[in-house]
PDB file of C-alpha atoms in Angstrom:
ATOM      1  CA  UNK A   1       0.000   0.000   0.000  1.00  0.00           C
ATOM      2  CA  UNK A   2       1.579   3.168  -0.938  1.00  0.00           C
ATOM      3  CA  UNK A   3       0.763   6.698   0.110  1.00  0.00           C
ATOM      4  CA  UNK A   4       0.567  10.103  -1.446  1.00  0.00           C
ATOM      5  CA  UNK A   5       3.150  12.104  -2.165  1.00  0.00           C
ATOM      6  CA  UNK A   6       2.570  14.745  -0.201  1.00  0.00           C
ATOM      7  CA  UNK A   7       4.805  18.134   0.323  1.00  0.00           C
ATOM      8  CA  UNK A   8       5.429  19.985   3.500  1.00  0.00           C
ATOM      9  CA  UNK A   9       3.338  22.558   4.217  1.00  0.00           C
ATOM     10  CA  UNK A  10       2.259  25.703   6.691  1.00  0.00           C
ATOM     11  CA  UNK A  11      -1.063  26.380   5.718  1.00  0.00           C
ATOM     12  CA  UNK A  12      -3.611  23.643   6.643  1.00  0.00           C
ATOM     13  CA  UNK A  13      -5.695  22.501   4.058  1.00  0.00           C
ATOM     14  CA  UNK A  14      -8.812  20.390   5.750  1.00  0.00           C
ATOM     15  CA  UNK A  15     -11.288  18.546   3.400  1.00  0.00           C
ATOM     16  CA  UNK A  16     -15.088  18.854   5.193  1.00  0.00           C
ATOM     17  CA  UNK A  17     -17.776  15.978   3.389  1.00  0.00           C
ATOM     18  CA  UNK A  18     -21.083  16.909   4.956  1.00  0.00           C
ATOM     19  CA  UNK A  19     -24.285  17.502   3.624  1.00  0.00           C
ATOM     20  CA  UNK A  20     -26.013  19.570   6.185  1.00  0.00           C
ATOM     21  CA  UNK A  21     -25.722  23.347   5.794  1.00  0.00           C
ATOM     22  CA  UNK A  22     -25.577  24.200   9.726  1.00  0.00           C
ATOM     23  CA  UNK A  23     -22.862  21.681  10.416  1.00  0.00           C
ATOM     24  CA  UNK A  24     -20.909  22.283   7.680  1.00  0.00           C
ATOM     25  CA  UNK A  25     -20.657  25.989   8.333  1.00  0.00           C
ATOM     26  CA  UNK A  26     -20.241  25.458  11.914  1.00  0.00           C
ATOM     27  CA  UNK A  27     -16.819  22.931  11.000  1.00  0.00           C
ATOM     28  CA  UNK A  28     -15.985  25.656   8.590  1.00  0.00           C
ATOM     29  CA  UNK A  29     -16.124  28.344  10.900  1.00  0.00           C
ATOM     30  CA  UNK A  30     -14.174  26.759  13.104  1.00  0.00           C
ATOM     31  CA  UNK A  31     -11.418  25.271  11.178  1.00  0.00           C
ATOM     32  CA  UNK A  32     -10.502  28.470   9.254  1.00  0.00           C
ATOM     33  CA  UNK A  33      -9.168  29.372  12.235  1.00  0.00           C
ATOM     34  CA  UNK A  34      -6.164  27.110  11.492  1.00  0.00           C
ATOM     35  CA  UNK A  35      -6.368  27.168   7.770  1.00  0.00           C
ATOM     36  CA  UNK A  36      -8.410  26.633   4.535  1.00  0.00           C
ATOM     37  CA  UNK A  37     -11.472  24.379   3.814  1.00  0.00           C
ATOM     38  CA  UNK A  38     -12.279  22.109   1.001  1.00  0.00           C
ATOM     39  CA  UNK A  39     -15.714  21.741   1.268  1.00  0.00           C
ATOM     40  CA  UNK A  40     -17.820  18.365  -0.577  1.00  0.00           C
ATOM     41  CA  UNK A  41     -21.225  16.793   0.542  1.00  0.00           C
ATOM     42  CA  UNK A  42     -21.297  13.918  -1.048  1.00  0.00           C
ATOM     43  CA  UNK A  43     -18.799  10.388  -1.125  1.00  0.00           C
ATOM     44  CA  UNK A  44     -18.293  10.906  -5.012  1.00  0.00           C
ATOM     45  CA  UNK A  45     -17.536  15.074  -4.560  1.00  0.00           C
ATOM     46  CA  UNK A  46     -15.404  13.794  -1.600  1.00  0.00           C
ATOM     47  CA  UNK A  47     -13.499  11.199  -3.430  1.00  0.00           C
ATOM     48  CA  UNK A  48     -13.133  13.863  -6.111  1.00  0.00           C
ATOM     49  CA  UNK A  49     -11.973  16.909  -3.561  1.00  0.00           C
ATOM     50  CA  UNK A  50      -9.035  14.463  -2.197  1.00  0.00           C
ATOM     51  CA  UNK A  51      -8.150  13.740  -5.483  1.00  0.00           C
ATOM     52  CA  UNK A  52      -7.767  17.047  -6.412  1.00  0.00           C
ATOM     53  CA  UNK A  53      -5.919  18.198  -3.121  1.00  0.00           C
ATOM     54  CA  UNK A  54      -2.586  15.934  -2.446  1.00  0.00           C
ATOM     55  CA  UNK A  55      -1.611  18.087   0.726  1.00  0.00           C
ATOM     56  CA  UNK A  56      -4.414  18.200   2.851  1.00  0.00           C
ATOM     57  CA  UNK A  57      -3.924  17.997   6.391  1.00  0.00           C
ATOM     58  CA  UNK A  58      -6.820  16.006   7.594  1.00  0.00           C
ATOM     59  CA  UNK A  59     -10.262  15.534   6.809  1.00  0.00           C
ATOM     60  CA  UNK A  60     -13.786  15.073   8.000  1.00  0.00           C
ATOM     61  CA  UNK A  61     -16.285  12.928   6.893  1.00  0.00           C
ATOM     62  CA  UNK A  62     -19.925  12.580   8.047  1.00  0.00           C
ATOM     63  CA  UNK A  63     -21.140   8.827   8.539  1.00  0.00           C
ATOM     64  CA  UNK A  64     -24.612   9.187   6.437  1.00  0.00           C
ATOM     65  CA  UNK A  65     -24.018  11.330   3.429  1.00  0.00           C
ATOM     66  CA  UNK A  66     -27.072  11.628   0.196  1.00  0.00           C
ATOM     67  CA  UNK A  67     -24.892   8.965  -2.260  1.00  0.00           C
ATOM     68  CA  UNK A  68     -23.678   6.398   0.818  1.00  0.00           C
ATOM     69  CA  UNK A  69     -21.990   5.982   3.841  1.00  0.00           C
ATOM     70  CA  UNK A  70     -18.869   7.705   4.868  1.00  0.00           C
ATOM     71  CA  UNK A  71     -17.562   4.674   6.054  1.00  0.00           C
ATOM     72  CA  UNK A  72     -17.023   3.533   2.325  1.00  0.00           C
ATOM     73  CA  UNK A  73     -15.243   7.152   0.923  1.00  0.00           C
ATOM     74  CA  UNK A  74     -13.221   6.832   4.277  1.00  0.00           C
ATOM     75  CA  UNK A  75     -11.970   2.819   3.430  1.00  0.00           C
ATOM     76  CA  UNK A  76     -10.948   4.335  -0.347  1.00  0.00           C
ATOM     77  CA  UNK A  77      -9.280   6.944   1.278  1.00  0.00           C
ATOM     78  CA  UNK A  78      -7.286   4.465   3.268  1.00  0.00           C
ATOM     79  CA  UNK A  79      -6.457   2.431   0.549  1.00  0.00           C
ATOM     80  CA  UNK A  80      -4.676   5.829  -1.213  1.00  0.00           C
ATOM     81  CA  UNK A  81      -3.426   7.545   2.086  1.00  0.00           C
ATOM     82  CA  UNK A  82      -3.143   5.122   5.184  1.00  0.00           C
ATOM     83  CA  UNK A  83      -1.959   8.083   7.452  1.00  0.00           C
ATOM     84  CA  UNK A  84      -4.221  10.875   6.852  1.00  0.00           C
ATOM     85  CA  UNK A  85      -5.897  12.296   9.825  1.00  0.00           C
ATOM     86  CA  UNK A  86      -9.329  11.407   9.328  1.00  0.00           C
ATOM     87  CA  UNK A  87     -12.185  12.143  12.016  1.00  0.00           C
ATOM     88  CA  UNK A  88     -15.543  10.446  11.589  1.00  0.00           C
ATOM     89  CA  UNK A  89     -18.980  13.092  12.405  1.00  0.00           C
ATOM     90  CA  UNK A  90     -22.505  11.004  12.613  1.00  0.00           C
ATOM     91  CA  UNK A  91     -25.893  12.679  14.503  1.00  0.00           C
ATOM     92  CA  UNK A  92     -26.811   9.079  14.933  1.00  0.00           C
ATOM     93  CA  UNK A  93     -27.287   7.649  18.175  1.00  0.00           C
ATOM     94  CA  UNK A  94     -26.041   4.097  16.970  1.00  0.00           C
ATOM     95  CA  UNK A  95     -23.137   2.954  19.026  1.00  0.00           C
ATOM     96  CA  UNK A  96     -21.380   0.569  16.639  1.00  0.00           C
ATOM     97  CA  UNK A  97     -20.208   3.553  14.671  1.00  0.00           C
ATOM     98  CA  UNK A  98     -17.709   3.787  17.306  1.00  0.00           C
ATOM     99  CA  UNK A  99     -16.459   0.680  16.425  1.00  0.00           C
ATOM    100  CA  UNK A 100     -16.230   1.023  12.670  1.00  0.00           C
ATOM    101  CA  UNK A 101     -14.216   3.884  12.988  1.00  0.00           C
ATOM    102  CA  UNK A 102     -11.862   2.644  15.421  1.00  0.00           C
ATOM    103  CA  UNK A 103     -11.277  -0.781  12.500  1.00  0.00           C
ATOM    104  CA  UNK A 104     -10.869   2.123   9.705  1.00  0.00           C
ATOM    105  CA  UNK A 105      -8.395   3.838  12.271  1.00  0.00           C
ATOM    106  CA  UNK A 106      -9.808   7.066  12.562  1.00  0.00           C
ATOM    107  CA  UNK A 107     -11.282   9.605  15.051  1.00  0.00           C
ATOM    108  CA  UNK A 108     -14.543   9.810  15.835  1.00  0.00           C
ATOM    109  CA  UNK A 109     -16.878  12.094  17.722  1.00  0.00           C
ATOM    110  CA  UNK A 110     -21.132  12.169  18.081  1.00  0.00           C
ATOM    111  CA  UNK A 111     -22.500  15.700  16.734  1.00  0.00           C
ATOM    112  CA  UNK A 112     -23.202  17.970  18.409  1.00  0.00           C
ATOM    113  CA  UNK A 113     -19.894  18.211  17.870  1.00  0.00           C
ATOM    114  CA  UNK A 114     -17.706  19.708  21.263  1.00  0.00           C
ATOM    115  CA  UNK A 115     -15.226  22.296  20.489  1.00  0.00           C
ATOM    116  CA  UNK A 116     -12.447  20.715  22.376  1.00  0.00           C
ATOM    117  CA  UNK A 117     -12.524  17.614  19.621  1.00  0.00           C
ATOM    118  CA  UNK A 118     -12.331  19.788  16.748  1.00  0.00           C
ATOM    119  CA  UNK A 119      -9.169  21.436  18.309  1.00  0.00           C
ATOM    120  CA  UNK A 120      -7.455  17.985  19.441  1.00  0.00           C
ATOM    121  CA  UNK A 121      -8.021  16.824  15.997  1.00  0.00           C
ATOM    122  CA  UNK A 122      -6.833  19.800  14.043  1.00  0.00           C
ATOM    123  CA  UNK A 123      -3.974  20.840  16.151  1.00  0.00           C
ATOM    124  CA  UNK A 124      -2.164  16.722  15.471  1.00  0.00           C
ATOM    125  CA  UNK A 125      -3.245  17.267  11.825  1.00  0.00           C
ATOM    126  CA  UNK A 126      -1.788  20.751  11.609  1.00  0.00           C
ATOM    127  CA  UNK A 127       1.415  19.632  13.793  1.00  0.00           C
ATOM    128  CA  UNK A 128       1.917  16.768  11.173  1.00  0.00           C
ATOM    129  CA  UNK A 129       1.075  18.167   7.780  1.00  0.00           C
ATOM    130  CA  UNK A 130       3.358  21.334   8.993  1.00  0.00           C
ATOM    131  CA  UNK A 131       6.317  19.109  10.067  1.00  0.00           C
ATOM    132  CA  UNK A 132       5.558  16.066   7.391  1.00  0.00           C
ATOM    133  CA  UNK A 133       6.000  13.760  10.193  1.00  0.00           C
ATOM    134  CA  UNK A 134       3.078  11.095   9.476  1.00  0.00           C
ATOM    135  CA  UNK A 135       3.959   9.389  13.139  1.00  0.00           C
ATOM    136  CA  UNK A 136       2.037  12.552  14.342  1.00  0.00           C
ATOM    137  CA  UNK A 137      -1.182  11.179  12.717  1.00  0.00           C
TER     138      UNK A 137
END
Protein backbone atom coordinates (compact mmCIF):
# COMPACT_ATOMS: atom_id res chain seq x y z
CA UNK A 1 0.00 0.00 0.00
CA UNK A 2 1.58 3.17 -0.94
CA UNK A 3 0.76 6.70 0.11
CA UNK A 4 0.57 10.10 -1.45
CA UNK A 5 3.15 12.10 -2.17
CA UNK A 6 2.57 14.75 -0.20
CA UNK A 7 4.81 18.13 0.32
CA UNK A 8 5.43 19.99 3.50
CA UNK A 9 3.34 22.56 4.22
CA UNK A 10 2.26 25.70 6.69
CA UNK A 11 -1.06 26.38 5.72
CA UNK A 12 -3.61 23.64 6.64
CA UNK A 13 -5.70 22.50 4.06
CA UNK A 14 -8.81 20.39 5.75
CA UNK A 15 -11.29 18.55 3.40
CA UNK A 16 -15.09 18.85 5.19
CA UNK A 17 -17.78 15.98 3.39
CA UNK A 18 -21.08 16.91 4.96
CA UNK A 19 -24.29 17.50 3.62
CA UNK A 20 -26.01 19.57 6.19
CA UNK A 21 -25.72 23.35 5.79
CA UNK A 22 -25.58 24.20 9.73
CA UNK A 23 -22.86 21.68 10.42
CA UNK A 24 -20.91 22.28 7.68
CA UNK A 25 -20.66 25.99 8.33
CA UNK A 26 -20.24 25.46 11.91
CA UNK A 27 -16.82 22.93 11.00
CA UNK A 28 -15.98 25.66 8.59
CA UNK A 29 -16.12 28.34 10.90
CA UNK A 30 -14.17 26.76 13.10
CA UNK A 31 -11.42 25.27 11.18
CA UNK A 32 -10.50 28.47 9.25
CA UNK A 33 -9.17 29.37 12.24
CA UNK A 34 -6.16 27.11 11.49
CA UNK A 35 -6.37 27.17 7.77
CA UNK A 36 -8.41 26.63 4.53
CA UNK A 37 -11.47 24.38 3.81
CA UNK A 38 -12.28 22.11 1.00
CA UNK A 39 -15.71 21.74 1.27
CA UNK A 40 -17.82 18.37 -0.58
CA UNK A 41 -21.23 16.79 0.54
CA UNK A 42 -21.30 13.92 -1.05
CA UNK A 43 -18.80 10.39 -1.12
CA UNK A 44 -18.29 10.91 -5.01
CA UNK A 45 -17.54 15.07 -4.56
CA UNK A 46 -15.40 13.79 -1.60
CA UNK A 47 -13.50 11.20 -3.43
CA UNK A 48 -13.13 13.86 -6.11
CA UNK A 49 -11.97 16.91 -3.56
CA UNK A 50 -9.04 14.46 -2.20
CA UNK A 51 -8.15 13.74 -5.48
CA UNK A 52 -7.77 17.05 -6.41
CA UNK A 53 -5.92 18.20 -3.12
CA UNK A 54 -2.59 15.93 -2.45
CA UNK A 55 -1.61 18.09 0.73
CA UNK A 56 -4.41 18.20 2.85
CA UNK A 57 -3.92 18.00 6.39
CA UNK A 58 -6.82 16.01 7.59
CA UNK A 59 -10.26 15.53 6.81
CA UNK A 60 -13.79 15.07 8.00
CA UNK A 61 -16.29 12.93 6.89
CA UNK A 62 -19.93 12.58 8.05
CA UNK A 63 -21.14 8.83 8.54
CA UNK A 64 -24.61 9.19 6.44
CA UNK A 65 -24.02 11.33 3.43
CA UNK A 66 -27.07 11.63 0.20
CA UNK A 67 -24.89 8.97 -2.26
CA UNK A 68 -23.68 6.40 0.82
CA UNK A 69 -21.99 5.98 3.84
CA UNK A 70 -18.87 7.71 4.87
CA UNK A 71 -17.56 4.67 6.05
CA UNK A 72 -17.02 3.53 2.33
CA UNK A 73 -15.24 7.15 0.92
CA UNK A 74 -13.22 6.83 4.28
CA UNK A 75 -11.97 2.82 3.43
CA UNK A 76 -10.95 4.33 -0.35
CA UNK A 77 -9.28 6.94 1.28
CA UNK A 78 -7.29 4.46 3.27
CA UNK A 79 -6.46 2.43 0.55
CA UNK A 80 -4.68 5.83 -1.21
CA UNK A 81 -3.43 7.54 2.09
CA UNK A 82 -3.14 5.12 5.18
CA UNK A 83 -1.96 8.08 7.45
CA UNK A 84 -4.22 10.88 6.85
CA UNK A 85 -5.90 12.30 9.82
CA UNK A 86 -9.33 11.41 9.33
CA UNK A 87 -12.19 12.14 12.02
CA UNK A 88 -15.54 10.45 11.59
CA UNK A 89 -18.98 13.09 12.40
CA UNK A 90 -22.50 11.00 12.61
CA UNK A 91 -25.89 12.68 14.50
CA UNK A 92 -26.81 9.08 14.93
CA UNK A 93 -27.29 7.65 18.17
CA UNK A 94 -26.04 4.10 16.97
CA UNK A 95 -23.14 2.95 19.03
CA UNK A 96 -21.38 0.57 16.64
CA UNK A 97 -20.21 3.55 14.67
CA UNK A 98 -17.71 3.79 17.31
CA UNK A 99 -16.46 0.68 16.43
CA UNK A 100 -16.23 1.02 12.67
CA UNK A 101 -14.22 3.88 12.99
CA UNK A 102 -11.86 2.64 15.42
CA UNK A 103 -11.28 -0.78 12.50
CA UNK A 104 -10.87 2.12 9.71
CA UNK A 105 -8.40 3.84 12.27
CA UNK A 106 -9.81 7.07 12.56
CA UNK A 107 -11.28 9.61 15.05
CA UNK A 108 -14.54 9.81 15.84
CA UNK A 109 -16.88 12.09 17.72
CA UNK A 110 -21.13 12.17 18.08
CA UNK A 111 -22.50 15.70 16.73
CA UNK A 112 -23.20 17.97 18.41
CA UNK A 113 -19.89 18.21 17.87
CA UNK A 114 -17.71 19.71 21.26
CA UNK A 115 -15.23 22.30 20.49
CA UNK A 116 -12.45 20.71 22.38
CA UNK A 117 -12.52 17.61 19.62
CA UNK A 118 -12.33 19.79 16.75
CA UNK A 119 -9.17 21.44 18.31
CA UNK A 120 -7.45 17.98 19.44
CA UNK A 121 -8.02 16.82 16.00
CA UNK A 122 -6.83 19.80 14.04
CA UNK A 123 -3.97 20.84 16.15
CA UNK A 124 -2.16 16.72 15.47
CA UNK A 125 -3.24 17.27 11.82
CA UNK A 126 -1.79 20.75 11.61
CA UNK A 127 1.41 19.63 13.79
CA UNK A 128 1.92 16.77 11.17
CA UNK A 129 1.08 18.17 7.78
CA UNK A 130 3.36 21.33 8.99
CA UNK A 131 6.32 19.11 10.07
CA UNK A 132 5.56 16.07 7.39
CA UNK A 133 6.00 13.76 10.19
CA UNK A 134 3.08 11.09 9.48
CA UNK A 135 3.96 9.39 13.14
CA UNK A 136 2.04 12.55 14.34
CA UNK A 137 -1.18 11.18 12.72
Amino acid sequence: MEGRERSVTTSAEFLVVEDHPMVMRTLKTYLQRVGTVVEAGTVQEGLKAFEEHPNLAGMLVDVNLPDGLGTDLIREIRRRDPVLPILMLTGSDERGWANEAHALGVEFVFKPIVTESLERFSARAVARASSGDDSLA
